[in-house]
mmCIF file of C-alpha atoms in Angstrom:
data_model
loop_
_atom_site.group_PDB
_atom_site.id
_atom_site.type_symbol
_atom_site.label_atom_id
_atom_site.label_comp_id
_atom_site.label_asym_id
_atom_site.label_seq_id
_atom_site.Cartn_x
_atom_site.Cartn_y
_atom_site.Cartn_z
ATOM 1 C CA MET A 196 93.723 107.382 82.831
ATOM 2 C CA ARG A 197 96.065 104.470 83.030
ATOM 3 C CA ASN A 198 98.646 103.529 80.514
ATOM 4 C CA GLY A 199 98.473 99.862 79.631
ATOM 5 C CA PHE A 200 102.229 99.588 79.896
ATOM 6 C CA ARG A 201 103.663 97.275 82.489
ATOM 7 C CA SER A 202 107.213 96.593 83.215
ATOM 8 C CA LYS A 203 108.392 93.022 83.047
ATOM 9 C CA THR A 204 110.644 93.455 86.090
ATOM 10 C CA PRO A 205 109.113 93.765 89.587
ATOM 11 C CA ALA A 206 109.371 97.109 91.386
ATOM 12 C CA GLY A 207 111.750 97.415 94.315
ATOM 13 C CA VAL A 208 115.276 96.195 95.138
ATOM 14 C CA SER A 209 116.408 92.623 94.768
ATOM 15 C CA LEU A 210 118.114 90.818 97.437
ATOM 16 C CA VAL A 211 121.418 90.692 95.486
ATOM 17 C CA GLU A 212 121.473 94.415 95.073
ATOM 18 C CA THR A 213 120.779 94.785 98.895
ATOM 19 C CA VAL A 214 123.660 92.375 99.749
ATOM 20 C CA VAL A 215 126.096 94.169 97.302
ATOM 21 C CA ALA A 216 125.261 97.558 98.846
ATOM 22 C CA VAL A 217 125.694 96.334 102.353
ATOM 23 C CA ALA A 218 129.017 94.682 101.475
ATOM 24 C CA VAL A 219 130.255 98.015 99.978
ATOM 25 C CA LEU A 220 129.360 99.844 102.976
ATOM 26 C CA ALA A 221 131.012 97.287 105.188
ATOM 27 C CA VAL A 222 134.273 97.844 103.400
ATOM 28 C CA ALA A 223 134.090 101.594 102.777
ATOM 29 C CA ILE A 224 133.105 102.798 106.299
ATOM 30 C CA PRO A 225 136.032 101.036 108.052
ATOM 31 C CA LEU A 226 138.578 102.246 105.364
ATOM 32 C CA SER A 227 137.379 105.932 105.621
ATOM 33 C CA LEU A 228 137.671 105.726 109.557
ATOM 34 C CA ALA A 229 141.227 104.285 109.226
ATOM 35 C CA ALA A 230 142.174 107.017 106.787
ATOM 36 C CA MET A 231 140.912 109.689 109.127
ATOM 37 C CA THR A 232 142.720 108.142 112.132
ATOM 38 C CA LYS A 233 145.976 108.027 110.186
ATOM 39 C CA ALA A 234 145.544 111.740 109.078
ATOM 40 C CA GLY A 235 145.144 112.624 112.775
ATOM 41 C CA ASP A 236 148.162 110.793 113.806
ATOM 42 C CA GLU A 237 150.181 112.527 111.128
ATOM 43 C CA THR A 238 148.890 115.804 112.140
ATOM 44 C CA ARG A 239 149.932 115.067 115.791
ATOM 45 C CA VAL A 240 153.432 114.105 114.729
ATOM 46 C CA ALA A 241 153.879 117.142 112.549
ATOM 47 C CA ARG A 242 152.669 119.459 115.451
ATOM 48 C CA ALA A 243 155.300 117.706 117.872
ATOM 49 C CA GLU A 244 158.060 117.944 115.378
ATOM 50 C CA THR A 245 157.223 121.783 114.949
ATOM 51 C CA ARG A 246 157.291 122.357 118.677
ATOM 52 C CA ALA A 247 160.418 120.234 119.348
ATOM 53 C CA PRO A 248 163.169 122.665 118.381
ATOM 54 C CA ALA A 249 161.862 125.331 120.599
ATOM 55 C CA ILE A 250 161.452 122.938 123.481
ATOM 56 C CA ALA A 251 164.919 121.615 122.963
ATOM 57 C CA GLU A 252 166.316 125.161 122.930
ATOM 58 C CA TYR A 253 164.462 126.007 126.127
ATOM 59 C CA VAL A 254 165.924 122.843 127.892
ATOM 60 C CA LYS A 255 169.405 123.697 126.672
ATOM 61 C CA MET A 256 169.217 127.157 128.058
ATOM 62 C CA GLU A 257 168.053 125.720 131.456
ATOM 63 C CA LEU A 258 170.862 123.252 131.411
ATOM 64 C CA GLU A 259 173.360 126.169 130.949
ATOM 65 C CA GLN A 260 171.809 128.050 133.722
ATOM 66 C CA ALA A 261 171.819 125.131 136.097
ATOM 67 C CA ARG A 262 175.663 125.394 136.207
ATOM 68 C CA SER A 263 175.404 128.637 138.165
ATOM 69 C CA GLY A 264 172.264 127.583 139.877
ATOM 70 C CA THR A 265 169.998 130.217 138.254
ATOM 71 C CA SER A 266 167.757 127.716 136.468
ATOM 72 C CA ALA A 267 164.160 128.084 137.237
ATOM 73 C CA VAL A 268 163.552 124.337 136.429
ATOM 74 C CA TYR A 269 166.563 122.457 137.684
ATOM 75 C CA GLY A 270 168.009 124.733 140.308
ATOM 76 C CA LYS A 271 171.593 123.664 140.579
ATOM 77 C CA LEU A 272 172.497 120.197 139.296
ATOM 78 C CA ASP A 273 175.021 118.772 141.737
ATOM 79 C CA GLU A 274 176.546 116.216 139.237
ATOM 80 C CA PHE A 275 176.301 118.547 136.207
ATOM 81 C CA PRO A 276 177.630 117.908 133.498
ATOM 82 C CA VAL A 277 177.034 114.283 134.200
ATOM 83 C CA LEU A 278 173.332 113.618 134.101
ATOM 84 C CA SER A 279 172.226 110.597 136.071
ATOM 85 C CA GLU A 280 169.183 109.367 137.996
ATOM 86 C CA GLY A 281 170.433 111.230 141.130
ATOM 87 C CA SER A 282 171.427 114.469 139.578
ATOM 88 C CA GLY A 283 168.123 116.221 139.830
ATOM 89 C CA ALA A 284 167.522 116.314 136.214
ATOM 90 C CA LYS A 285 163.865 115.180 136.207
ATOM 91 C CA PRO A 286 161.810 114.745 133.018
ATOM 92 C CA LEU A 287 159.867 117.798 132.010
ATOM 93 C CA GLY A 288 156.226 118.279 130.678
ATOM 94 C CA PHE A 289 155.385 120.781 127.998
ATOM 95 C CA SER A 290 152.010 121.829 126.889
ATOM 96 C CA ARG A 291 150.776 121.706 123.220
ATOM 97 C CA ASP A 292 151.877 125.251 122.606
ATOM 98 C CA GLY A 293 155.397 124.499 123.908
ATOM 99 C CA SER A 294 155.196 126.122 127.340
ATOM 100 C CA LEU A 295 156.639 124.484 130.364
ATOM 101 C CA ILE A 296 154.245 122.581 132.668
ATOM 102 C CA GLY A 297 156.868 121.435 135.096
ATOM 103 C CA PRO A 298 159.034 118.545 136.300
ATOM 104 C CA LEU A 299 157.464 115.138 136.202
ATOM 105 C CA GLY A 300 157.888 112.164 138.461
ATOM 106 C CA ASP A 301 159.610 109.089 137.215
ATOM 107 C CA ASP A 302 156.261 107.138 137.318
ATOM 108 C CA GLU A 303 154.378 109.811 135.243
ATOM 109 C CA TYR A 304 157.202 109.574 132.703
ATOM 110 C CA GLU A 305 157.214 105.882 132.390
ATOM 111 C CA ASN A 306 153.455 105.283 132.442
ATOM 112 C CA GLY A 307 152.125 108.380 130.700
ATOM 113 C CA VAL A 308 149.640 110.921 131.871
ATOM 114 C CA ARG A 309 146.245 111.966 130.691
ATOM 115 C CA PRO A 310 146.011 115.580 129.539
ATOM 116 C CA THR A 311 144.414 117.972 132.043
ATOM 117 C CA ALA A 312 141.242 120.030 131.216
ATOM 118 C CA GLY A 313 142.153 122.746 128.653
ATOM 119 C CA GLN A 314 145.280 120.937 127.419
ATOM 120 C CA GLU A 315 144.895 118.632 124.466
ATOM 121 C CA GLU A 316 148.344 117.221 124.428
ATOM 122 C CA VAL A 317 151.434 117.101 126.498
ATOM 123 C CA TYR A 318 155.120 116.483 125.494
ATOM 124 C CA PHE A 319 157.759 114.970 127.654
ATOM 125 C CA VAL A 320 161.379 115.832 127.682
ATOM 126 C CA ALA A 321 164.041 113.415 128.992
ATOM 127 C CA LEU A 322 167.736 114.138 129.202
ATOM 128 C CA ALA A 323 170.646 111.724 128.618
ATOM 129 C CA THR A 324 174.394 112.171 128.632
ATOM 130 C CA THR A 325 176.226 110.075 125.994
ATOM 131 C CA ARG A 326 179.880 111.071 126.705
ATOM 132 C CA THR A 327 182.008 113.884 128.239
ATOM 133 C CA THR A 328 185.115 115.139 126.580
ATOM 134 C CA GLU A 329 187.515 117.951 127.115
ATOM 135 C CA ARG A 330 185.327 120.136 124.941
ATOM 136 C CA GLY A 331 182.243 119.421 126.895
ATOM 137 C CA THR A 332 179.419 117.134 127.486
ATOM 138 C CA LEU A 333 177.244 115.728 124.721
ATOM 139 C CA VAL A 334 173.691 115.918 125.971
ATOM 140 C CA THR A 335 170.730 114.282 124.272
ATOM 141 C CA VAL A 336 167.485 116.049 124.678
ATOM 142 C CA LYS A 337 164.504 113.689 123.796
ATOM 143 C CA ILE A 338 161.113 115.033 123.088
ATOM 144 C CA ALA A 339 158.595 112.131 123.320
ATOM 145 C CA HIS A 340 154.989 112.256 122.376
ATOM 146 C CA PRO A 341 151.971 111.496 123.006
ATOM 147 C CA ALA A 342 152.129 111.692 126.719
ATOM 148 C CA ILE A 343 149.079 109.408 127.195
ATOM 149 C CA ARG A 344 151.084 106.418 126.045
ATOM 150 C CA ALA A 345 153.665 104.498 128.103
ATOM 151 C CA ALA A 346 157.398 105.311 127.475
ATOM 152 C CA LYS A 347 158.131 102.467 125.273
ATOM 153 C CA LYS A 348 155.291 103.301 123.009
ATOM 154 C CA ARG A 349 155.962 107.005 122.398
ATOM 155 C CA LYS A 350 157.694 108.515 119.335
ATOM 156 C CA GLU A 351 160.693 110.573 120.073
ATOM 157 C CA VAL A 352 162.573 113.357 118.393
ATOM 158 C CA SER A 353 166.175 113.614 119.576
ATOM 159 C CA PHE A 354 168.295 116.690 119.765
ATOM 160 C CA HIS A 355 172.078 116.639 120.516
ATOM 161 C CA THR A 356 174.025 119.395 121.848
ATOM 162 C CA LEU A 357 177.525 119.908 123.248
ATOM 163 C CA LEU A 358 177.694 121.902 126.524
ATOM 164 C CA PRO A 359 181.088 123.240 127.475
#
């Protein structure tokens, strides 16, 4: 049995309601994607800053061992403590967990590298000498990330140490 009541508005969705819904989605979706991307970047930066002190300590230990020629990474640095392009102190690559991958070529450091299979992220370490005094050499260990970007576009965490 039918009820004799009929609505005065037609059934369905109006064009205005449809346009408003699409406009809301057009704004909401890009904003949510941008927020997720930003959160991912912050996670990557936090991970790098967590690993950086351990990596810097490892590099410092290798530099101290390079004096006597017992360094597994650098061997014996001829011009140590002055680090220059010809000194043999190549940039180093470290994996996401902070373990050493090995020395890198200058081209790899400048242009970046894609992570290999099984490694999500790689950190780079570059060395620089700012000054030498009677007390020792002030060495800056720069940990740069992400490795996929060119050197000028990476974020860096710097550690300074005085090597006697």
